[in-house]
Amino acid sequence: MKHTLVALAVLGLGASAVQAQEVVKLGTAAPLTGTQSHLGKDIENGVRLAIEEYNAKGVTLGGKKVKFEVQAEDDQADPKTATTVAQRLVDSGVKGVIGHLNSGASIPASRIYNEGGIPQVSPASTNPKLTQQNFKATFRTIANDVQQGLAIGKYAATKLGTKIALIDDRTAYGQGLADEVEKAVKASGGKLVAREFTSDKATDFLSILTRIKAQSPDVIVYSGMDTQAGPMLKQIKQLGLNVKFITGDGGCTGEVIKLAGDAITGNTFCTQPGLPLDKMPGGKNFNERFKKRFNADVQIYAPYAYDATSAIIEAMKAANSSDPAKYAASIGKVNFPGVIGTVAFDAKGDIKDGAVTVYQFKAGKWEAAQ
Amino acid sequence: METLLQQTVNGLVVGSVYALVALGYTMVYGILGLINFAHGDVLMIGALVALEAIRLIQLYAPDLGLIPTLLGGLGVSVIVCMALGYTIERTAYRRLRNAPRLAPLITAIGVSFLLQTLAMIIWGRNYHTFPQLVSTTPLEPVAGVFITPVQIAILVVSATLMVALLLLVNKTRLGRAMRATAENHKVASLMGVDTNKIIAATFIIGSALAAVAGVMFSSNYGIAHYAMGFMPGLKAFTAAVLGGIGNLGGAMLGGLLLGLVESIGAGYIEDMSFGFLNSSYQDIFAFVILGIVLIFRPTGLLGERVADRA
Amino acid sequence: MNQLALAIPWLGKRNPAAARWVVIALALAAPLIAVLFGKTWVRILDFAMLYVMLAIGLNLVVGFAGLLDLGYIAFYAVGAYTFAFLASPHFDIHLPFWLALPAGAAFAALAGIILGLPTLRLRGDYLAIVTLGFGEIVRIFLNNLNHPINITNGPQGINMVDPLVLFGWDISQGLQIGESFKINSLFLYYYVFLAFVVLSIILVQRLQISRIGRAWAAIRDDELAAKAIGINTRNMKLLAFSLGATFGGVSGGLFAAFQGFVSPESFSLMESIAVLTMIVFGGMGNLAGVIVGALALTALPEILRYVAVPVQQALFDRVILDPEVLRMLLLSLAMIFMMLLRPSGLIPAYSRYSRPELVVGKQSSGEVAK
């Protein structure tokens, strides 16, 4: 009898606590179906982990205990779908959005978040334009392509050789990155001997590679995706071209290794914004928590999504409110140790001191280069 | 000079794949007056089926040599594609043979997208690595030109197939029936030719050639995926038009020429246009040629028949 | 309108007047109904209106004049880019929309004439393939004309396109009524687009029963005979082409203003095919048909997302066919089976060569696409 009473009392307490709790919804949008679904899921899981941990710790805003919830939407990596799901998130009254993955989706969607007054923090979109639109509450926790292009250009021109040939795939990503590489190569004293173009659907690069070969470069920089970089490596070998090869994050995947077969060697490099997981300040611990919760490996973006979520919640705590109109201004001012390092934003909304790591192909996988 | 020679070799290899696919377009067009949009996708199915077959062979008969494995994969894929070509003709096109002329064309586009979607469902959207059964390591360069065994194989196989097809069409009973059907359905059937059978045979032969082209394409680049057939298909069609649609020799010539134009064009366009255009325009060569040929010489380079046969 | 009303099952035949009112009421109330399911659906309706305009324009070319155009989206692109050039920070020109939109339409019409002049003497399937090539050429140029002079801004596209401003009133800001009530801009865009659609319908309907419309029908049914009875087939075809292109151009301009962002990837071949499927599905040559087709196929992917994903999850515990694959599958099957089983589409066209009152009761077979 006594037990029941206690139990009832506990239940009652629990119920009243739930009543006093305010639910704050956060949205996340990324491709959850299609070829990039594993990366989209990575983002969603990063957000979930952050929210569950904050809920467990307990957050109080404006005197009320709040409980965070996630609404995950699938943007299919498509610009038009992205605007539709952005609208849906705004409609359903989320207080902040962590997303999207692709720059092509993030940029049109950011306009809708901006109109709806909802802060957006992207954990993965690297196109510089995202934060150059003068929107007050558009942020990202990953280094952008300006920083990455600088790193590629500098590394290629100072560590790999002086004569550089540059190829891009004429997508928004590839062209944007290539332009930054070109600037960086020239700034670091390298010589751009050829700039060629292909498309993100091409399979034959022999004619542009033959043209490049005539200029006998030391390095070929490819600014595009892994599905082209792999076959391109094969054709470089096929033409007897002896060069070093470096790509950006689009080609920094296991897919390249698979597609290039025996044509990928220690002369192949790539870059990835951010630090490798084991070099992140909170990386090891995060990896363990993530694995325990989701029984899955961190792909790439989970730590960035985790920190993006934290940035929003920390800003809410600083403003003591979950009202976007009130806390949005605080996001720009956050400064806390996250998984990826110190999380703080510059005036545009880009992460401060965004790191870029160069990887080298070694013994069947990518390893951080010295 | 070395560069030009290398570009020529590059162009010939790509061109002979185009030529092989173009033959399929040109045969169907010659007989039915139909642009078989789905033909490029048959190439894709050919490559993916061969990939699957080779995987199975490697799994169950790992000791089989490289070439027998490749031939086994090729054989399976040719058979599957022949069946596919027949099915497409039977289910999608035959009923529309006397329909208004836009109907079969729209159906053909539908079939093309259907094949791509099915491939997407079966094989997913990502790129697959095609096993390297013929080496893609370049041989000792001759006059500074690098060529790989697989490229040589492509040149030899397509040349052989083209000669075989010419013999088939010009020297056999089936070939004569095909030519008669192309000339005039009704008269041919009055002469005792079973035109339904002949048309089916045309689709089957064309699909077999596409399957071979698909396997060659994938062996050369080492990849296969669901959308790989569309562009080569479109370009092969251009090649067929360039050579004179309905004309077998024309398709071969057109294919080789288009390959050369693309390769050399992409290599020299920047110098030729004083830096205004560059290799990002590589893909428009085919379309520009297509437009020019259709407008100024709709019969193509070798075509003798007037193309107006609505 | 009449055709739409007649197409309503049961009511349409019994009481055409009532049916007509139903159509008008539905058109006016559509966003109010849609918003019950969230503003997302209003956005989808806005897009649907743009597609309706595209379908009406393409129908003019394919359905009325019998010219298969597979590069129709190029005109949409020309309209969108012209609008973006004339009303965005890209060249720092900010013309009002009543100048920019007609300019877009005019350029699209000009593009139609430029394409049509040399190609219109080609027969059906040759024309189809040349227009397909034209569509790709336009896209490739848009994607690459940022070098050596930056005209289109290449793959990055043009951002921050001016919204529609009607008489000094920026409709993207919504309409504030009193203090607490605000009409969202999505609704306003809907009614603006609806006005354009209604105008187009009236125009096209008048055209169809005019001399020109009858000339087109004659050309479509038998070009040789049309020529023999003294129709200037070349000029008539050219007129169809450029008028169709004009609709594409207007729709493109509206798209640019609505989306605020144009980039070459919005104008792929797939879009041309999608619009073609709309009119094939609805019924070539029939206005009501193409409108229904456009509405149905724009809503389809969204409905699939809501229905197909949960259903699959419930049945198989995972998503086997993602909505995009399903959409492609349905589109391609629709194209094949509509042609095989119901070549005249969902709502077949009546052969209307003159005023409706003259042909009542004499409707002939639905053979359109001869």
mmCIF file of N, CA and C in Angstrom, chain B residues 29 33-35 37 91-93 95-96 100-107 109-111 113-114 116-118 120-121 125 230-231 234 237 241 245 275-278 280-281 283-284 287-288 290-291 294-296 298 307-310, chain C residues 62 66-68 70 118-119 121-126 128-130 132-134 136-137 140-141 144-145 147-149 223 269-270 273 276 280 284 321-322 324-326 328-329 332-333 335-336 339-341 343 367-370:
data_model
loop_
_atom_site.group_PDB
_atom_site.id
_atom_site.type_symbol
_atom_site.label_atom_id
_atom_site.label_comp_id
_atom_site.label_asym_id
_atom_site.label_seq_id
_atom_site.Cartn_x
_atom_site.Cartn_y
_atom_site.Cartn_z
ATOM 1 N N TYR B 29 15.802 2.808 -87.326
ATOM 2 C CA TYR B 29 15.240 3.948 -88.029
ATOM 3 C C TYR B 29 14.987 3.612 -89.496
ATOM 4 N N GLY B 33 11.413 3.909 -89.114
ATOM 5 C CA GLY B 33 11.308 5.363 -89.054
ATOM 6 C C GLY B 33 11.120 5.841 -87.634
ATOM 7 N N LEU B 34 11.638 5.068 -86.671
ATOM 8 C CA LEU B 34 11.447 5.401 -85.260
ATOM 9 C C LEU B 34 12.804 5.660 -84.603
ATOM 10 N N ILE B 35 12.887 6.765 -83.862
ATOM 11 C CA ILE B 35 14.092 6.983 -83.067
ATOM 12 C C ILE B 35 13.923 6.187 -81.794
ATOM 13 N N PHE B 37 14.692 5.793 -78.645
ATOM 14 C CA PHE B 37 15.359 6.492 -77.553
ATOM 15 C C PHE B 37 15.953 5.552 -76.516
ATOM 16 N N THR B 91 6.152 -5.215 -76.811
ATOM 17 C CA THR B 91 5.154 -4.641 -75.917
ATOM 18 C C THR B 91 4.927 -3.153 -76.166
ATOM 19 N N ALA B 92 6.002 -2.420 -76.440
ATOM 20 C CA ALA B 92 5.831 -0.972 -76.461
ATOM 21 C C ALA B 92 5.652 -0.413 -77.866
ATOM 22 N N TYR B 93 6.364 -0.981 -78.838
ATOM 23 C CA TYR B 93 6.363 -0.329 -80.146
ATOM 24 C C TYR B 93 5.413 -0.948 -81.157
ATOM 25 N N ARG B 95 2.440 -2.162 -81.188
ATOM 26 C CA ARG B 95 1.052 -1.706 -81.264
ATOM 27 C C ARG B 95 0.946 -0.298 -81.830
ATOM 28 N N LEU B 96 2.035 0.428 -81.802
ATOM 29 C CA LEU B 96 1.982 1.820 -82.233
ATOM 30 C C LEU B 96 2.484 1.998 -83.658
ATOM 31 N N PRO B 100 -0.258 7.735 -84.798
ATOM 32 C CA PRO B 100 0.298 9.041 -85.162
ATOM 33 C C PRO B 100 1.783 9.092 -84.799
ATOM 34 N N ARG B 101 2.560 9.841 -85.555
ATOM 35 C CA ARG B 101 4.009 9.642 -85.469
ATOM 36 C C ARG B 101 4.625 10.096 -84.159
ATOM 37 N N LEU B 102 3.943 10.975 -83.400
ATOM 38 C CA LEU B 102 4.541 11.372 -82.134
ATOM 39 C C LEU B 102 4.409 10.280 -81.076
ATOM 40 N N ALA B 103 3.384 9.446 -81.211
ATOM 41 C CA ALA B 103 3.113 8.460 -80.169
ATOM 42 C C ALA B 103 4.289 7.516 -79.907
ATOM 43 N N PRO B 104 4.843 6.861 -80.952
ATOM 44 C CA PRO B 104 5.954 5.947 -80.645
ATOM 45 C C PRO B 104 7.173 6.669 -80.075
ATOM 46 N N LEU B 105 7.373 7.908 -80.484
ATOM 47 C CA LEU B 105 8.525 8.653 -79.993
ATOM 48 C C LEU B 105 8.383 8.911 -78.490
ATOM 49 N N ILE B 106 7.193 9.332 -78.083
ATOM 50 C CA ILE B 106 6.963 9.586 -76.661
ATOM 51 C C ILE B 106 7.078 8.286 -75.875
ATOM 52 N N THR B 107 6.527 7.202 -76.451
ATOM 53 C CA THR B 107 6.656 5.906 -75.791
ATOM 54 C C THR B 107 8.125 5.540 -75.627
ATOM 55 N N ILE B 109 10.687 7.495 -75.316
ATOM 56 C CA ILE B 109 11.268 8.251 -74.208
ATOM 57 C C ILE B 109 10.849 7.620 -72.885
ATOM 58 N N GLY B 110 9.577 7.221 -72.825
ATOM 59 C CA GLY B 110 9.088 6.561 -71.617
ATOM 60 C C GLY B 110 9.859 5.290 -71.332
ATOM 61 N N VAL B 111 10.094 4.473 -72.372
ATOM 62 C CA VAL B 111 10.823 3.220 -72.175
ATOM 63 C C VAL B 111 12.236 3.517 -71.678
ATOM 64 N N PHE B 113 13.296 6.052 -69.885
ATOM 65 C CA PHE B 113 13.282 6.392 -68.466
ATOM 66 C C PHE B 113 12.905 5.207 -67.594
ATOM 67 N N LEU B 114 12.039 4.354 -68.134
ATOM 68 C CA LEU B 114 11.656 3.171 -67.367
ATOM 69 C C LEU B 114 12.873 2.276 -67.131
ATOM 70 N N GLN B 116 15.992 3.148 -67.081
ATOM 71 C CA GLN B 116 16.882 3.794 -66.109
ATOM 72 C C GLN B 116 16.373 3.617 -64.688
ATOM 73 N N THR B 117 15.050 3.792 -64.530
ATOM 74 C CA THR B 117 14.498 3.669 -63.179
ATOM 75 C C THR B 117 14.639 2.248 -62.667
ATOM 76 N N LEU B 118 14.353 1.285 -63.547
ATOM 77 C CA LEU B 118 14.476 -0.108 -63.117
ATOM 78 C C LEU B 118 15.916 -0.404 -62.715
ATOM 79 N N MET B 120 17.995 1.682 -61.622
ATOM 80 C CA MET B 120 18.238 2.386 -60.364
ATOM 81 C C MET B 120 17.719 1.560 -59.199
ATOM 82 N N ILE B 121 16.569 0.914 -59.418
ATOM 83 C CA ILE B 121 16.002 0.110 -58.338
ATOM 84 C C ILE B 121 16.865 -1.132 -58.097
ATOM 85 N N ARG B 125 21.893 3.789 -57.081
ATOM 86 C CA ARG B 125 22.272 4.974 -57.830
ATOM 87 C C ARG B 125 23.766 5.186 -57.910
ATOM 88 N N PHE B 230 22.616 7.186 -71.371
ATOM 89 C CA PHE B 230 21.869 8.264 -72.005
ATOM 90 C C PHE B 230 22.710 9.099 -72.957
ATOM 91 N N MET B 231 23.817 9.621 -72.453
ATOM 92 C CA MET B 231 24.670 10.472 -73.285
ATOM 93 C C MET B 231 25.270 9.730 -74.478
ATOM 94 N N LEU B 234 22.589 9.333 -77.047
ATOM 95 C CA LEU B 234 22.276 10.545 -77.784
ATOM 96 C C LEU B 234 23.360 10.846 -78.811
ATOM 97 N N PHE B 237 23.207 8.526 -81.678
ATOM 98 C CA PHE B 237 22.154 8.917 -82.609
ATOM 99 C C PHE B 237 22.648 10.018 -83.536
ATOM 100 N N VAL B 241 22.865 10.090 -87.614
ATOM 101 C CA VAL B 241 22.340 11.138 -88.482
ATOM 102 C C VAL B 241 23.458 11.723 -89.339
ATOM 103 N N ILE B 245 21.125 8.594 -91.816
ATOM 104 C CA ILE B 245 20.392 7.586 -91.045
ATOM 105 C C ILE B 245 19.775 6.550 -91.977
ATOM 106 N N GLY B 275 40.510 31.586 -76.873
ATOM 107 C CA GLY B 275 40.287 31.605 -75.433
ATOM 108 C C GLY B 275 38.870 31.922 -75.019
ATOM 109 N N PHE B 276 37.986 32.118 -75.997
ATOM 110 C CA PHE B 276 36.617 32.443 -75.600
ATOM 111 C C PHE B 276 35.871 31.192 -75.148
ATOM 112 N N LEU B 277 35.993 30.124 -75.933
ATOM 113 C CA LEU B 277 35.381 28.858 -75.547
ATOM 114 C C LEU B 277 36.470 27.972 -74.954
ATOM 115 N N ASN B 278 36.056 26.945 -74.236
ATOM 116 C CA ASN B 278 37.046 26.022 -73.690
ATOM 117 C C ASN B 278 36.428 24.642 -73.549
ATOM 118 N N SER B 280 34.848 23.176 -71.515
ATOM 119 C CA SER B 280 33.534 22.984 -70.890
ATOM 120 C C SER B 280 32.441 22.864 -71.946
ATOM 121 N N TYR B 281 32.783 23.171 -73.180
ATOM 122 C CA TYR B 281 31.784 23.057 -74.243
ATOM 123 C C TYR B 281 31.862 21.729 -74.994
ATOM 124 N N ASP B 283 30.527 18.918 -74.680
ATOM 125 C CA ASP B 283 29.303 18.188 -74.974
ATOM 126 C C ASP B 283 28.415 18.840 -76.029
ATOM 127 N N ILE B 284 28.724 20.076 -76.418
ATOM 128 C CA ILE B 284 27.817 20.661 -77.411
ATOM 129 C C ILE B 284 28.194 20.318 -78.841
ATOM 130 N N PHE B 287 25.634 18.125 -80.455
ATOM 131 C CA PHE B 287 24.354 18.770 -80.753
ATOM 132 C C PHE B 287 24.472 19.769 -81.897
ATOM 133 N N VAL B 288 25.591 20.482 -81.922
ATOM 134 C CA VAL B 288 25.775 21.452 -82.997
ATOM 135 C C VAL B 288 25.877 20.727 -84.337
ATOM 136 N N LEU B 290 24.676 17.841 -85.042
ATOM 137 C CA LEU B 290 23.352 17.309 -85.321
ATOM 138 C C LEU B 290 22.485 18.365 -85.990
ATOM 139 N N GLY B 291 22.477 19.555 -85.400
ATOM 140 C CA GLY B 291 21.666 20.634 -85.948
ATOM 141 C C GLY B 291 22.095 20.983 -87.351
ATOM 142 N N LEU B 294 21.254 18.189 -89.901
ATOM 143 C CA LEU B 294 19.823 18.051 -90.179
ATOM 144 C C LEU B 294 19.302 19.217 -90.999
ATOM 145 N N ILE B 295 19.868 20.395 -90.766
ATOM 146 C CA ILE B 295 19.355 21.566 -91.469
ATOM 147 C C ILE B 295 19.878 21.628 -92.899
ATOM 148 N N PHE B 296 21.169 21.372 -93.045
ATOM 149 C CA PHE B 296 21.745 21.576 -94.376
ATOM 150 C C PHE B 296 21.838 20.313 -95.221
ATOM 151 N N PRO B 298 20.043 16.867 -94.580
ATOM 152 C CA PRO B 298 19.317 15.898 -93.756
ATOM 153 C C PRO B 298 19.598 14.454 -94.147
ATOM 154 N N ALA B 307 15.030 11.862 -96.621
ATOM 155 C CA ALA B 307 14.624 11.523 -95.266
ATOM 156 C C ALA B 307 13.161 11.824 -94.990
ATOM 157 N N ASP B 308 12.458 12.366 -95.988
ATOM 158 C CA ASP B 308 11.078 12.720 -95.703
ATOM 159 C C ASP B 308 10.160 11.556 -96.009
ATOM 160 N N ARG B 309 9.843 10.835 -94.975
ATOM 161 C CA ARG B 309 9.073 9.626 -95.201
ATOM 162 C C ARG B 309 8.104 9.454 -94.046
ATOM 163 N N ALA B 310 7.240 10.415 -93.861
ATOM 164 C CA ALA B 310 6.464 10.499 -92.618
ATOM 165 C C ALA B 310 5.543 9.321 -92.391
ATOM 166 N N VAL C 62 2.989 21.402 -79.071
ATOM 167 C CA VAL C 62 2.856 19.974 -79.332
ATOM 168 C C VAL C 62 1.414 19.596 -79.647
ATOM 169 N N GLY C 66 1.266 20.213 -83.307
ATOM 170 C CA GLY C 66 1.854 18.913 -83.589
ATOM 171 C C GLY C 66 3.358 18.907 -83.770
ATOM 172 N N LEU C 67 4.051 19.873 -83.135
ATOM 173 C CA LEU C 67 5.513 19.911 -83.248
ATOM 174 C C LEU C 67 6.100 19.465 -81.921
ATOM 175 N N LEU C 68 6.794 18.342 -81.915
ATOM 176 C CA LEU C 68 7.313 17.829 -80.643
ATOM 177 C C LEU C 68 8.580 18.574 -80.256
ATOM 178 N N LEU C 70 11.371 18.953 -77.462
ATOM 179 C CA LEU C 70 11.951 18.319 -76.277
ATOM 180 C C LEU C 70 12.906 19.257 -75.545
ATOM 181 N N PRO C 118 15.415 27.808 -88.756
ATOM 182 C CA PRO C 118 16.079 26.768 -89.549
ATOM 183 C C PRO C 118 15.492 25.382 -89.357
ATOM 184 N N THR C 119 14.850 25.115 -88.225
ATOM 185 C CA THR C 119 14.532 23.720 -87.917
ATOM 186 C C THR C 119 13.113 23.304 -88.253
ATOM 187 N N ARG C 121 11.362 23.083 -90.788
ATOM 188 C CA ARG C 121 11.007 22.258 -91.942
ATOM 189 C C ARG C 121 11.369 20.790 -91.718
ATOM 190 N N LEU C 122 11.995 20.509 -90.584
ATOM 191 C CA LEU C 122 12.287 19.106 -90.293
ATOM 192 C C LEU C 122 11.018 18.388 -89.883
ATOM 193 N N ARG C 123 11.000 17.079 -90.129
ATOM 194 C CA ARG C 123 9.808 16.356 -89.727
ATOM 195 C C ARG C 123 9.859 16.005 -88.257
ATOM 196 N N GLY C 124 8.697 15.552 -87.765
ATOM 197 C CA GLY C 124 8.440 15.366 -86.341
ATOM 198 C C GLY C 124 9.595 14.901 -85.482
ATOM 199 N N ASP C 125 10.125 13.722 -85.759
ATOM 200 C CA ASP C 125 11.094 13.187 -84.807
ATOM 201 C C ASP C 125 12.461 13.851 -84.952
ATOM 202 N N TYR C 126 12.797 14.305 -86.147
ATOM 203 C CA TYR C 126 14.038 15.066 -86.305
ATOM 204 C C TYR C 126 13.947 16.364 -85.515
ATOM 205 N N ALA C 128 12.186 16.888 -82.924
ATOM 206 C CA ALA C 128 12.268 16.567 -81.507
ATOM 207 C C ALA C 128 13.720 16.517 -81.055
ATOM 208 N N ILE C 129 14.534 15.845 -81.838
ATOM 209 C CA ILE C 129 15.904 15.640 -81.396
ATOM 210 C C ILE C 129 16.719 16.931 -81.516
ATOM 211 N N VAL C 130 16.418 17.743 -82.518
ATOM 212 C CA VAL C 130 17.138 19.015 -82.626
ATOM 213 C C VAL C 130 16.760 19.944 -81.468
ATOM 214 N N LEU C 132 15.802 19.000 -78.568
ATOM 215 C CA LEU C 132 16.476 18.448 -77.389
ATOM 216 C C LEU C 132 17.914 18.981 -77.320
ATOM 217 N N GLY C 133 18.585 18.937 -78.472
ATOM 218 C CA GLY C 133 19.945 19.466 -78.528
ATOM 219 C C GLY C 133 19.989 20.943 -78.177
ATOM 220 N N PHE C 134 19.020 21.695 -78.681
ATOM 221 C CA PHE C 134 18.959 23.119 -78.397
ATOM 222 C C PHE C 134 18.837 23.355 -76.894
ATOM 223 N N GLU C 136 19.832 21.486 -74.488
ATOM 224 C CA GLU C 136 21.108 21.198 -73.830
ATOM 225 C C GLU C 136 22.123 22.305 -74.120
ATOM 226 N N ILE C 137 22.146 22.800 -75.357
ATOM 227 C CA ILE C 137 23.100 23.854 -75.703
ATOM 228 C C ILE C 137 22.844 25.092 -74.842
ATOM 229 N N ILE C 140 24.112 24.428 -71.378
ATOM 230 C CA ILE C 140 25.574 24.415 -71.302
ATOM 231 C C ILE C 140 26.123 25.840 -71.387
ATOM 232 N N PHE C 141 25.524 26.650 -72.253
ATOM 233 C CA PHE C 141 25.989 28.043 -72.335
ATOM 234 C C PHE C 141 25.715 28.792 -71.030
ATOM 235 N N ASN C 144 28.305 28.042 -68.584
ATOM 236 C CA ASN C 144 29.707 28.358 -68.851
ATOM 237 C C ASN C 144 29.981 29.804 -69.222
ATOM 238 N N LEU C 145 28.941 30.594 -69.391
ATOM 239 C CA LEU C 145 29.177 31.962 -69.846
ATOM 240 C C LEU C 145 29.596 32.884 -68.696
ATOM 241 N N HIS C 147 32.897 33.157 -68.401
ATOM 242 C CA HIS C 147 34.282 33.264 -68.803
ATOM 243 C C HIS C 147 34.336 33.462 -70.309
ATOM 244 N N PRO C 148 35.056 34.316 -70.912
ATOM 245 C CA PRO C 148 35.965 35.282 -70.259
ATOM 246 C C PRO C 148 35.242 36.493 -69.670
ATOM 247 N N ILE C 149 33.994 36.747 -70.108
ATOM 248 C CA ILE C 149 33.255 37.838 -69.491
ATOM 249 C C ILE C 149 32.152 37.198 -68.661
ATOM 250 N N GLU C 223 0.068 17.971 -92.944
ATOM 251 C CA GLU C 223 0.785 19.170 -93.332
ATOM 252 C C GLU C 223 0.657 19.443 -94.834
ATOM 253 N N LEU C 269 17.244 18.600 -68.907
ATOM 254 C CA LEU C 269 16.405 17.871 -69.846
ATOM 255 C C LEU C 269 15.231 17.212 -69.134
ATOM 256 N N MET C 270 15.495 16.743 -67.919
ATOM 257 C CA MET C 270 14.458 16.059 -67.143
ATOM 258 C C MET C 270 13.228 16.955 -66.967
ATOM 259 N N ILE C 273 11.169 16.933 -70.091
ATOM 260 C CA ILE C 273 10.433 15.672 -70.180
ATOM 261 C C ILE C 273 9.248 15.703 -69.210
ATOM 262 N N LEU C 276 6.489 17.642 -70.689
ATOM 263 C CA LEU C 276 5.898 16.868 -71.778
ATOM 264 C C LEU C 276 4.979 15.786 -71.218
ATOM 265 N N VAL C 280 1.057 14.967 -72.016
ATOM 266 C CA VAL C 280 0.703 13.652 -72.546
ATOM 267 C C VAL C 280 -0.310 13.000 -71.621
ATOM 268 N N MET C 284 -3.161 15.674 -74.864
ATOM 269 C CA MET C 284 -2.557 16.663 -75.756
ATOM 270 C C MET C 284 -3.630 17.412 -76.518
ATOM 271 N N LEU C 321 11.460 1.723 -52.040
ATOM 272 C CA LEU C 321 11.549 2.639 -53.181
ATOM 273 C C LEU C 321 11.408 4.047 -52.652
ATOM 274 N N ASP C 322 12.444 4.851 -52.751
ATOM 275 C CA ASP C 322 12.266 6.193 -52.225
ATOM 276 C C ASP C 322 11.402 7.008 -53.174
ATOM 277 N N GLU C 324 11.568 9.592 -54.959
ATOM 278 C CA GLU C 324 12.095 10.058 -56.227
ATOM 279 C C GLU C 324 12.072 8.921 -57.264
ATOM 280 N N VAL C 325 12.490 7.742 -56.834
ATOM 281 C CA VAL C 325 12.476 6.583 -57.727
ATOM 282 C C VAL C 325 11.042 6.271 -58.141
ATOM 283 N N LEU C 326 10.162 6.329 -57.174
ATOM 284 C CA LEU C 326 8.768 6.041 -57.422
ATOM 285 C C LEU C 326 8.188 7.022 -58.430
ATOM 286 N N MET C 328 9.858 8.711 -60.755
ATOM 287 C CA MET C 328 10.399 8.391 -62.083
ATOM 288 C C MET C 328 9.656 7.196 -62.677
ATOM 289 N N LEU C 329 9.426 6.199 -61.824
ATOM 290 C CA LEU C 329 8.774 4.979 -62.276
ATOM 291 C C LEU C 329 7.375 5.306 -62.799
ATOM 292 N N SER C 332 7.494 7.375 -66.108
ATOM 293 C CA SER C 332 7.826 6.640 -67.325
ATOM 294 C C SER C 332 6.693 5.688 -67.688
ATOM 295 N N LEU C 333 6.105 5.050 -66.678
ATOM 296 C CA LEU C 333 4.984 4.154 -66.982
ATOM 297 C C LEU C 333 3.811 4.941 -67.559
ATOM 298 N N MET C 335 3.967 7.597 -69.378
ATOM 299 C CA MET C 335 4.232 7.918 -70.775
ATOM 300 C C MET C 335 3.944 6.721 -71.672
ATOM 301 N N ILE C 336 4.412 5.554 -71.231
ATOM 302 C CA ILE C 336 4.244 4.374 -72.082
ATOM 303 C C ILE C 336 2.779 3.990 -72.179
ATOM 304 N N MET C 339 0.262 6.282 -73.980
ATOM 305 C CA MET C 339 0.362 6.193 -75.435
ATOM 306 C C MET C 339 -0.265 4.900 -75.949
ATOM 307 N N LEU C 340 -0.065 3.820 -75.185
ATOM 308 C CA LEU C 340 -0.554 2.524 -75.655
ATOM 309 C C LEU C 340 -2.055 2.400 -75.472
ATOM 310 N N LEU C 341 -2.547 2.852 -74.323
ATOM 311 C CA LEU C 341 -3.929 2.540 -73.983
ATOM 312 C C LEU C 341 -4.870 3.722 -74.158
ATOM 313 N N PRO C 343 -4.186 7.129 -75.897
ATOM 314 C CA PRO C 343 -3.268 8.097 -76.509
ATOM 315 C C PRO C 343 -3.789 9.514 -76.442
ATOM 316 N N GLU C 367 -8.694 11.607 -81.589
ATOM 317 C CA GLU C 367 -7.381 11.516 -82.251
ATOM 318 C C GLU C 367 -6.747 12.893 -82.358
ATOM 319 N N VAL C 368 -5.655 13.088 -81.679
ATOM 320 C CA VAL C 368 -5.058 14.401 -81.719
ATOM 321 C C VAL C 368 -3.728 14.394 -82.427
ATOM 322 N N ALA C 369 -2.902 13.512 -81.955
ATOM 323 C CA ALA C 369 -1.489 13.668 -82.294
ATOM 324 C C ALA C 369 -1.137 12.948 -83.573
ATOM 325 N N LYS C 370 -1.771 13.290 -84.617
ATOM 326 C CA LYS C 370 -1.446 12.639 -85.897
ATOM 327 C C LYS C 370 -0.105 13.090 -86.392
#
